[in-house]
PDB file of C-alpha atoms in Angstrom:
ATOM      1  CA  UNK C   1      16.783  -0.213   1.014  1.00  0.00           C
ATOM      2  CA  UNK C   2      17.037  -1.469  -2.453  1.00  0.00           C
ATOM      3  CA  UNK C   3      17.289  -5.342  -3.054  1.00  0.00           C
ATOM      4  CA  UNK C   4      17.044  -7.403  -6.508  1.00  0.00           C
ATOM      5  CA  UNK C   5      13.484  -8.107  -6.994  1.00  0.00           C
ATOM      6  CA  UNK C   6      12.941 -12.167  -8.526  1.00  0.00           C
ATOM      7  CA  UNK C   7       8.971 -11.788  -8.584  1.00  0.00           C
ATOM      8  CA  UNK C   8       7.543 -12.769 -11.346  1.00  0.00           C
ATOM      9  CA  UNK C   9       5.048 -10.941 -13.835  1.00  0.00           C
ATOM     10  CA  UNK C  10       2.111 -12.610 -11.998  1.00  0.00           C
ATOM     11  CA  UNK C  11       2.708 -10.144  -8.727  1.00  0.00           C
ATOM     12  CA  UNK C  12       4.622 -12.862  -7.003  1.00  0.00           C
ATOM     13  CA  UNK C  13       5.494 -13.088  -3.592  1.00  0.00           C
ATOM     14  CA  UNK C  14       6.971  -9.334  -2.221  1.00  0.00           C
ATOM     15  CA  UNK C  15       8.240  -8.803   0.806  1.00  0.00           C
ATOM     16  CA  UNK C  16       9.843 -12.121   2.407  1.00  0.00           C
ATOM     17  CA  UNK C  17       8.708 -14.765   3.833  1.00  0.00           C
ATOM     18  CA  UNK C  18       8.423 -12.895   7.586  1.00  0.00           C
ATOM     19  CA  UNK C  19       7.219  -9.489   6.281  1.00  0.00           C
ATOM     20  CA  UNK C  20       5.128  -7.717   8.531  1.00  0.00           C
ATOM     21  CA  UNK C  21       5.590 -10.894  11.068  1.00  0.00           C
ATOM     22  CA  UNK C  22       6.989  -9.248  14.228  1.00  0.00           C
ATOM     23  CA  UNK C  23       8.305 -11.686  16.623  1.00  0.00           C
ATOM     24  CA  UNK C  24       5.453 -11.635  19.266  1.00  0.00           C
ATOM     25  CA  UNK C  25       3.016 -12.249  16.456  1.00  0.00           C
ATOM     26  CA  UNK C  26       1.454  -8.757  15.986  1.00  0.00           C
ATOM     27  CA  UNK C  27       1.609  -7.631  12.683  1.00  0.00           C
ATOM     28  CA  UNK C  28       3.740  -4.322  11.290  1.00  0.00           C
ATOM     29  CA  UNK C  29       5.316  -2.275   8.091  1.00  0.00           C
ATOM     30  CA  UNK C  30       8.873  -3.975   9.289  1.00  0.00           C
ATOM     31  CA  UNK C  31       9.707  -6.055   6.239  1.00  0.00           C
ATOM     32  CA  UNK C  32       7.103  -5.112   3.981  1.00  0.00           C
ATOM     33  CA  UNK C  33       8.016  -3.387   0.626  1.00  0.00           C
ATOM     34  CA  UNK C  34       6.666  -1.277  -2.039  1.00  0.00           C
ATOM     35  CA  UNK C  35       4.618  -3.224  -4.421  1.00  0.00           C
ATOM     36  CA  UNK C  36       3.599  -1.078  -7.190  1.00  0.00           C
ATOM     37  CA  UNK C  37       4.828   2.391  -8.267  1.00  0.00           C
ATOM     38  CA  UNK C  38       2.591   4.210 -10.641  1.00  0.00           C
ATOM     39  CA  UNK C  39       4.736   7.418 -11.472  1.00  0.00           C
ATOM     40  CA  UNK C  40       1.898   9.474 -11.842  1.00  0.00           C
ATOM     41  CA  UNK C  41      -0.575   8.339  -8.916  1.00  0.00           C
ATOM     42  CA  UNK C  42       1.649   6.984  -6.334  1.00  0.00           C
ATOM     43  CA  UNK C  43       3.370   4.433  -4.586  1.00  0.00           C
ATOM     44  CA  UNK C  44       1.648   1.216  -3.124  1.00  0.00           C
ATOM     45  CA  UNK C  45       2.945  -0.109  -0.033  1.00  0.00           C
ATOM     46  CA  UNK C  46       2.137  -1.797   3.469  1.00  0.00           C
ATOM     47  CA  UNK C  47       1.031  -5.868   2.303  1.00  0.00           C
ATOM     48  CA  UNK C  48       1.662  -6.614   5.596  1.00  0.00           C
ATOM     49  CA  UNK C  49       0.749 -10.343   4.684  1.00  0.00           C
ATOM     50  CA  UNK C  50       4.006 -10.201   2.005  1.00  0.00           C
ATOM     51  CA  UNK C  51       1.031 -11.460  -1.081  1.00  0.00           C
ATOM     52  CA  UNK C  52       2.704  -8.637  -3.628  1.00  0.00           C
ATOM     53  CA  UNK C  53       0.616  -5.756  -3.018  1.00  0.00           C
ATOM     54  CA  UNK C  54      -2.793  -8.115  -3.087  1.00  0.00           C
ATOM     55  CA  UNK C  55      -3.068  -8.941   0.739  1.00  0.00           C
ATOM     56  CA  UNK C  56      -3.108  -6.761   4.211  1.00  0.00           C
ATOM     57  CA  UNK C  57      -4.499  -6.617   7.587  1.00  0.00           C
ATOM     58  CA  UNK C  58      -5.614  -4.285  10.577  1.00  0.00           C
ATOM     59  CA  UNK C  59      -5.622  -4.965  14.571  1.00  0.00           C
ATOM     60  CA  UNK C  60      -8.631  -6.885  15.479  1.00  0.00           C
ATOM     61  CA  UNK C  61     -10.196  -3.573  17.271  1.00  0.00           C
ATOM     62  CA  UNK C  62     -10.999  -2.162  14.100  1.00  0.00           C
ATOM     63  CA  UNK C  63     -12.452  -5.346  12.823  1.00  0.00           C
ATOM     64  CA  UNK C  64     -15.604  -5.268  10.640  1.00  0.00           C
ATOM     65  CA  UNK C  65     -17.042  -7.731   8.139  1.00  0.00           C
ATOM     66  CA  UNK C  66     -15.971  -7.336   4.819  1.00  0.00           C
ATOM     67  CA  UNK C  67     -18.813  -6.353   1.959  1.00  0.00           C
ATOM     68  CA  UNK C  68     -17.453  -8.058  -0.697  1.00  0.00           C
ATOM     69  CA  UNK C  69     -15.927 -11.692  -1.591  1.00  0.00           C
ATOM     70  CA  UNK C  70     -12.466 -10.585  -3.038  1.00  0.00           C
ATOM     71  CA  UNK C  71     -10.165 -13.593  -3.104  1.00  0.00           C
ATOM     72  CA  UNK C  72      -7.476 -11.093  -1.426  1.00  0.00           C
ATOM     73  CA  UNK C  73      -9.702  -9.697   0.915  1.00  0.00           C
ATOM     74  CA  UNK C  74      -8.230  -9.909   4.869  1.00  0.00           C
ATOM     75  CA  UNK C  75     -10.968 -10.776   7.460  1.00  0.00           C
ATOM     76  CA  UNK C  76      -9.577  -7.752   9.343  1.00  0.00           C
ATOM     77  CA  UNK C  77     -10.954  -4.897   8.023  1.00  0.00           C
ATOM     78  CA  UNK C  78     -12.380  -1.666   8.661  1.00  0.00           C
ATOM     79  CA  UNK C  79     -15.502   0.555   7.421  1.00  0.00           C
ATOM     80  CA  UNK C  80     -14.306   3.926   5.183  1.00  0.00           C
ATOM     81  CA  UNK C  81     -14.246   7.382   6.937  1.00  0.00           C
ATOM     82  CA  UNK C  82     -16.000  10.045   6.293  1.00  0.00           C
ATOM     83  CA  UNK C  83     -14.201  12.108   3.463  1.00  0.00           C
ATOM     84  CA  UNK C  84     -11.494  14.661   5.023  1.00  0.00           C
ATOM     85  CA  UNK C  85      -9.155  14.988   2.210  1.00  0.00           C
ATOM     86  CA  UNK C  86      -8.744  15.138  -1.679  1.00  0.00           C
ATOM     87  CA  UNK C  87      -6.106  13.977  -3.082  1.00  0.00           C
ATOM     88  CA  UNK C  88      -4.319  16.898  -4.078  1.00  0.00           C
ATOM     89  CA  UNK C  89      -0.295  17.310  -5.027  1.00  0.00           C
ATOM     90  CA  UNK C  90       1.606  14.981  -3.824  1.00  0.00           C
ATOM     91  CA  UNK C  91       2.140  13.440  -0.593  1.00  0.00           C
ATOM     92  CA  UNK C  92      -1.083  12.374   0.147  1.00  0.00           C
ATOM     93  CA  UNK C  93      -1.643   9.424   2.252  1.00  0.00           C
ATOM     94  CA  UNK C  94      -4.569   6.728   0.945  1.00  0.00           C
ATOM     95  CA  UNK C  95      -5.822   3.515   1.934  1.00  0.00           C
ATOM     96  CA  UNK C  96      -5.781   1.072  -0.461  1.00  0.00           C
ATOM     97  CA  UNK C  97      -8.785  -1.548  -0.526  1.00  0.00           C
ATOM     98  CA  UNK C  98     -10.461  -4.038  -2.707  1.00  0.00           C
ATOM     99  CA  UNK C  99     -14.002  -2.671  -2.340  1.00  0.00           C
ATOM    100  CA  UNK C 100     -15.975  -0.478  -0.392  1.00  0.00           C
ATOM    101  CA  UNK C 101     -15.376  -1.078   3.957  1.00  0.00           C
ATOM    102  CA  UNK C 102     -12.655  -3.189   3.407  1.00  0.00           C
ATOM    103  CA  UNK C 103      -9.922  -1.015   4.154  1.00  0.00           C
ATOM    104  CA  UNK C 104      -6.345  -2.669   5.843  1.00  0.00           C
ATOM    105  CA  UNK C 105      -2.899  -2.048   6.039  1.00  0.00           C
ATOM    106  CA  UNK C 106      -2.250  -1.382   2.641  1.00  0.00           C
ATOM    107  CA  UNK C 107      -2.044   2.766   1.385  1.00  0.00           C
ATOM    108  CA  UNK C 108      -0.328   4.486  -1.113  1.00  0.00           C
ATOM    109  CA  UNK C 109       1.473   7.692  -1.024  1.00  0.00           C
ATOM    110  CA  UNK C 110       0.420  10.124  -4.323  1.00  0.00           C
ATOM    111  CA  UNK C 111       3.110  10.826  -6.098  1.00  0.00           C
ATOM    112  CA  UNK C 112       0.887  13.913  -8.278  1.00  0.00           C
ATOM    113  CA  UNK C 113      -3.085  14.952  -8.063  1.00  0.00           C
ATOM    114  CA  UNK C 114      -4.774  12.198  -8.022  1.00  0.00           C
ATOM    115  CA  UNK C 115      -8.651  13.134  -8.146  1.00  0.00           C
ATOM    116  CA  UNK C 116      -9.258  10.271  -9.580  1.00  0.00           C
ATOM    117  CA  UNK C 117      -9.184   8.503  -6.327  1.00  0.00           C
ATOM    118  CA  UNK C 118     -11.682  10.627  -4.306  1.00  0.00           C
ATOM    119  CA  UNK C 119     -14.352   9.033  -3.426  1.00  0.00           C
ATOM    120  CA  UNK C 120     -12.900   5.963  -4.104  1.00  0.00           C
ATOM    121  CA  UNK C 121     -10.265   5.826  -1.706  1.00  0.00           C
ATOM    122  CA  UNK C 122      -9.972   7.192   2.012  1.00  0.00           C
ATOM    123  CA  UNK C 123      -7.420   9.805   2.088  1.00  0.00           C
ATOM    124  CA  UNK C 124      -6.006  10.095   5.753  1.00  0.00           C
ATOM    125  CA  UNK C 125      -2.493  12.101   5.675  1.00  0.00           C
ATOM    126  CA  UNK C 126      -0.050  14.260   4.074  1.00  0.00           C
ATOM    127  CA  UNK C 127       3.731  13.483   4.034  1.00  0.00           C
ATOM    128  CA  UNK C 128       5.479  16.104   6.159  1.00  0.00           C
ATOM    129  CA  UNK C 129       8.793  15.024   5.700  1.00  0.00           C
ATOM    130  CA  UNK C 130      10.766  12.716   3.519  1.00  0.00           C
ATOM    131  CA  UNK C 131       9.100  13.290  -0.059  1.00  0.00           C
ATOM    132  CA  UNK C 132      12.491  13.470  -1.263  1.00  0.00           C
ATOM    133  CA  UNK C 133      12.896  10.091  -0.852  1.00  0.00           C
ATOM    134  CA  UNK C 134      10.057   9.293  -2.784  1.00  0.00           C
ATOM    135  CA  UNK C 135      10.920  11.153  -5.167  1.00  0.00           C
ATOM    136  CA  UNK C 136      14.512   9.283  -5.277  1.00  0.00           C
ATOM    137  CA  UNK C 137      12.274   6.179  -5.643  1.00  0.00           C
ATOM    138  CA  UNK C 138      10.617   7.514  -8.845  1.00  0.00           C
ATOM    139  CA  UNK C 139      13.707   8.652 -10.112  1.00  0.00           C
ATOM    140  CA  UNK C 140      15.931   5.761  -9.981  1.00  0.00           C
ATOM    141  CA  UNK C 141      13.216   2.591  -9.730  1.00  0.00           C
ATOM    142  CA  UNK C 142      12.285   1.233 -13.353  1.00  0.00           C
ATOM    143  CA  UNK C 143       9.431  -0.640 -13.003  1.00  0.00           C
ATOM    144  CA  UNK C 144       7.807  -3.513 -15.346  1.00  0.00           C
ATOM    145  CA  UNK C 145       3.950  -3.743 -15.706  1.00  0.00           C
ATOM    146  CA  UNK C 146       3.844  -1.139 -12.590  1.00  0.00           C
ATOM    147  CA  UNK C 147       6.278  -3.841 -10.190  1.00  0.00           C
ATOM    148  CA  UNK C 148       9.519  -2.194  -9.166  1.00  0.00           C
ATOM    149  CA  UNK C 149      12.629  -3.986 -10.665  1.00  0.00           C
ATOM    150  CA  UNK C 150      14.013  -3.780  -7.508  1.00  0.00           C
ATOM    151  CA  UNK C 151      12.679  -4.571  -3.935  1.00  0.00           C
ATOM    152  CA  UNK C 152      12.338  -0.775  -2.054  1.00  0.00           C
ATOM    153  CA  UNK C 153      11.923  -1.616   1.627  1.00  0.00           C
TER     154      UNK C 153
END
């Protein structure tokens, strides 16, 4: 779904007011929207807490303190995993975290190799089906500063 995107330069506000809010308070991808495309690393998505890409949160169960103080940094976190995957070719699914253990709802889908990121980032998936629509995405979003001009839910 693509919507006109008012955020401003600073990141803004993404996703509505109730995105990722489900009705019986549990918290999901319904509502949330892609935050930052980088045409050759990926797409960032899954700011469950609707902060632009800079906020997101996992079910209690996986809870564990957070390592670092990062002003965006959810209390609902979880540890990294043991290194399955490199990042190679695109469709591979990453969490996205401020620092080291603090991973959440927020990953990004590669859009190219990205080895850049191992190490770095928990890779945890592979997109079976659907790339074409990613690919639509990087094909017909312009972006400013890396922030779609557009809202892509």
């Amino acid at each position: 779904v693509l919507k006109p995107n008012d955020d401003d330069d600073d990141g803004g506000e993404g996703g509505g007011d109730d995105a990722g809010d489900a009705a019986d308070g549990t918290w999901g991808y319904r509502g949330t929207v892609v935050d930052r495309i980088e045409k050759t690393v990926g797409l960032c998505m899954g700011d469950v807490l609707g902060l632009g890409g800079r906020g997101g949160r996992c079910h209690p169960s996986l809870w564990s303190p957070g390592t670092t103080n990062h002003p965006y940094s959810s209390p609902y976190t979880f540890a990294d995993e043991p290194k399955v995957l490199s990042h190679v070719g695109p469709g591979v699914l990453t969490m996205l975290s401020p620092g080291v253990h603090e991973n959440d709802s927020r990953f990004l889908i590669t859009t190219a190799d990205a080895p850049q990121l191992d190490g770095r980032f928990v890779a945890f998936g592979r997109v079976r089906d659907g790339m074409e629509a990613v690919e639509d995405i990087l094909a017909n979003v312009f972006t400013k500063k890396g922030r779609p001009t557009v809202e892509v839910a």
